[in-house]
Amino acid sequence: MTRNQQILLDNRPQGEATESNFRLVTAEVPALQDGQVLVRHHYLSLDPYMRGRMNDSKSYADAQPLGEVMIGGTVGEVVESRNPKFARGDQVVGMGGWQEYSVVDGDAPGMLRKVDTTHVPLSHYLGAVGMPGVTAWYGLVKIIAPKAGETVVVSAATGAVGSAFAALAKARGCRVVGIAGGPDKCRYATEELGFDVCIDYREHGDIKAMSRALKEACPDGIDGYFENVGGYILDAVLLRANAFARVAVCGMIAGYDGQPLPLQNPALILINRMKIEGFIVSEHMEVWPEALKELGTLVGSGKLRPRETVAQGLAAAPGAFLGLLKGRNFGKQLVKITP
Amino acid sequence: MTRNQQILLDNRPQGEATESNFRLVTAEVPALQDGQVLVRHHYLSLDPYMRGRMNDSKSYADAQPLGEVMIGGTVGEVVESRNPKFARGDQVVGMGGWQEYSVVDGDAPGMLRKVDTTHVPLSHYLGAVGMPGVTAWYGLVKIIAPKAGETVVVSAATGAVGSAFAALAKARGCRVVGIAGGPDKCRYATEELGFDVCIDYREHGDIKAMSRALKEACPDGIDGYFENVGGYILDAVLLRANAFARVAVCGMIAGYDGQPLPLQNPALILINRMKIEGFIVSEHMEVWPEALKELGTLVGSGKLRPRETVAQGLAAAPGAFLGLLKGRNFGKQLVKITP
């Protein structure tokens, strides 16, 4: 039998998440039933949304059940198949979870998808050409819907979503301003990711300082904002928003530990006649083919060169995940599962 | 010469607006030039947006200049015309301001419009069949866009906007819940205006109490909210909002005196995948004909019977306006200018 290391959610965070919320166990891979496929994971994706699932509160998705394998996107290869649609050696993307292997019903729609690694490295299907990339695409194209020449801003600028956002917005003729933590990330944003300007939030740690930095970075005001973090940055953006500005709310990572983060002056929504819209990309599957096609072309042509931070081995996943929540990753955070 | 009483904005409010911000003067009506029309005002409309104009801060509209006649909608009759489009005796609606007479360029688009009082009383062109009615229409139809069976909520429920909102939403098969101040207004909302339920905010003066009241009034949750007031009511609505709920932000009267009113938990915008959109109806003139037609039909057929509070004489306007800001009016607040 094949041994399968797994990480379960053992207990829910009281405030901040910690490594003790997780538990590493070893199970055995069961024998395949007809129609099933056994996938060996090469990479596990770590994403901020997972923090929300760890809570038991009402949210857009069901809470992660205790004692079960943590959910998560994975890429890997088929090592055994009892389904005619998949063959040993196929490279696939799916939601295999925090474990070395997963057994998947190969007939369930959307559960497992074969991918082509001729022009796009396998791991990128968890990032720029996967859920984070489509997230950037949906918020930019469907909510912000910018015109050429408009100014758009994104927080968590060097992350998987932010870097895809920059490439997509530049392709539409926008001025693109990023917000990231620290000089290295900001330099990378402008030198490698195509941002026109990147603001270091560590140097602009309150609404007044951030508002001043945004004024300088956005001389024509802000037409669109892609929200990944929440808190005072959104307050500052509202102060610099143009009439009819649009805000796509994708994440509010700053509030995941339970403390509410008030929006200081919602009257600006009226004064600026703004639209603020929250979304979850998994509820808009109809856009994925169009979005993935554009993202794949951007990566294949070198216009989007996403950076990755790779933790080694499944046991490193909890620590890497907690680092992600604190912005310690640089680019897409992955865990390499295979040695 | 004809004497013309006028009320000017004398100075800007420091915090709360007071009667001393205004000044009553008497001018003389100038002789008409070619193309001009002299209108004698019968009614002046008092509306919450005027409070915003009294401030000198950046807002969606220019500040009301000091020393000039306060802006405001008016209905009246043509008493003299040097424009072939208008004749003495015509009943008209326009933006004549806080004064007894106005001289209008009859050729300027949208400045003066003849109205038919066969089925709709003249004063209603300042309320249900005027700017407030179209405001309700735009927020409901263009932003909330409800399906039959959905639950929609409006604050300031018995005001000019709220009462039109109720009739328009009932016509679309919605459950309509109002929020108003005091048992008289709440009784009127359900008995006369067609609201299914009306919540007295004076009995539910904080977010917890309001949230409980909304839960009871909206057993299937809230799909749409029309925001007239701001503050804790919006916080409570967000706690009861369904997935994909829409909020049309028309006014935040509670914040007009300058104190910002934070939104306590904007993460709910993401959790509920909500859309929050601010608007000003004067920027959407393209919808006015369609909206006014529906509103006129609702009034003409008795399905919308808006209530009015009428102050007597121009000199009463400042006091009536300050009362409006505190919710002392009952229905549309007007000033009768002619004796």
XYZ file of C-alpha atoms in Angstrom, chain A residues 58-61 234 238-244 249-252 256 260-280 283-284, chain B residues 58-61 234 238-244 249-252 256 260-280 283-284:
80
model
C -20.930 32.258 8.601
C -18.974 32.942 5.470
C -19.415 32.525 1.756
C -18.153 28.969 1.863
C -9.179 51.152 1.513
C -11.598 56.299 -1.042
C -10.056 59.687 -0.327
C -8.324 59.633 -3.727
C -11.101 57.998 -5.747
C -12.470 59.720 -8.812
C -16.167 60.049 -9.531
C -17.592 56.685 -10.636
C -13.352 43.370 -3.149
C -11.525 40.077 -3.383
C -10.059 39.707 0.081
C -9.797 41.424 3.424
C -9.317 37.261 9.031
C -13.672 43.946 12.399
C -11.945 46.635 10.373
C -14.308 49.583 10.020
C -14.505 51.615 6.844
C -14.027 55.108 8.222
C -16.080 57.229 5.849
C -18.636 55.324 3.758
C -20.238 58.651 2.776
C -17.453 58.836 0.179
C -19.236 56.031 -1.692
C -22.021 58.514 -2.297
C -19.887 61.613 -2.728
C -17.799 59.827 -5.383
C -20.748 57.795 -6.758
C -18.626 54.687 -6.367
C -19.410 51.057 -6.846
C -17.946 48.568 -4.371
C -18.497 44.929 -5.202
C -17.407 41.733 -3.503
C -16.909 38.552 -5.482
C -15.635 34.990 -5.316
C -18.960 31.513 -8.503
C -18.133 32.752 -11.986
C -15.425 68.500 -1.832
C -18.662 66.850 -2.760
C -20.400 65.646 -5.862
C -21.872 69.058 -6.534
C -26.514 50.113 7.257
C -25.245 44.111 6.184
C -25.675 41.546 8.949
C -28.970 40.422 7.400
C -28.021 40.687 3.733
C -28.324 37.690 1.468
C -25.631 36.619 -0.949
C -25.520 39.029 -3.913
C -26.663 54.669 -1.612
C -28.732 57.780 -2.130
C -28.072 59.716 1.042
C -26.244 59.573 4.319
C -24.117 65.679 6.949
C -17.766 60.507 9.753
C -19.952 57.463 10.351
C -17.819 54.350 9.997
C -19.130 51.195 8.427
C -18.313 48.671 11.112
C -17.634 45.524 9.129
C -16.931 46.051 5.420
C -15.706 42.425 5.181
C -19.421 41.567 4.913
C -19.327 43.088 1.418
C -17.038 40.224 0.473
C -18.638 37.538 2.614
C -22.045 38.335 1.093
C -20.629 39.194 -2.367
C -22.562 42.446 -2.197
C -22.669 45.432 -4.482
C -22.833 48.883 -2.896
C -23.323 51.753 -5.295
C -23.727 55.460 -4.763
C -25.646 57.590 -7.241
C -27.072 61.025 -7.885
C -26.528 62.425 -13.462
C -28.977 59.990 -15.028
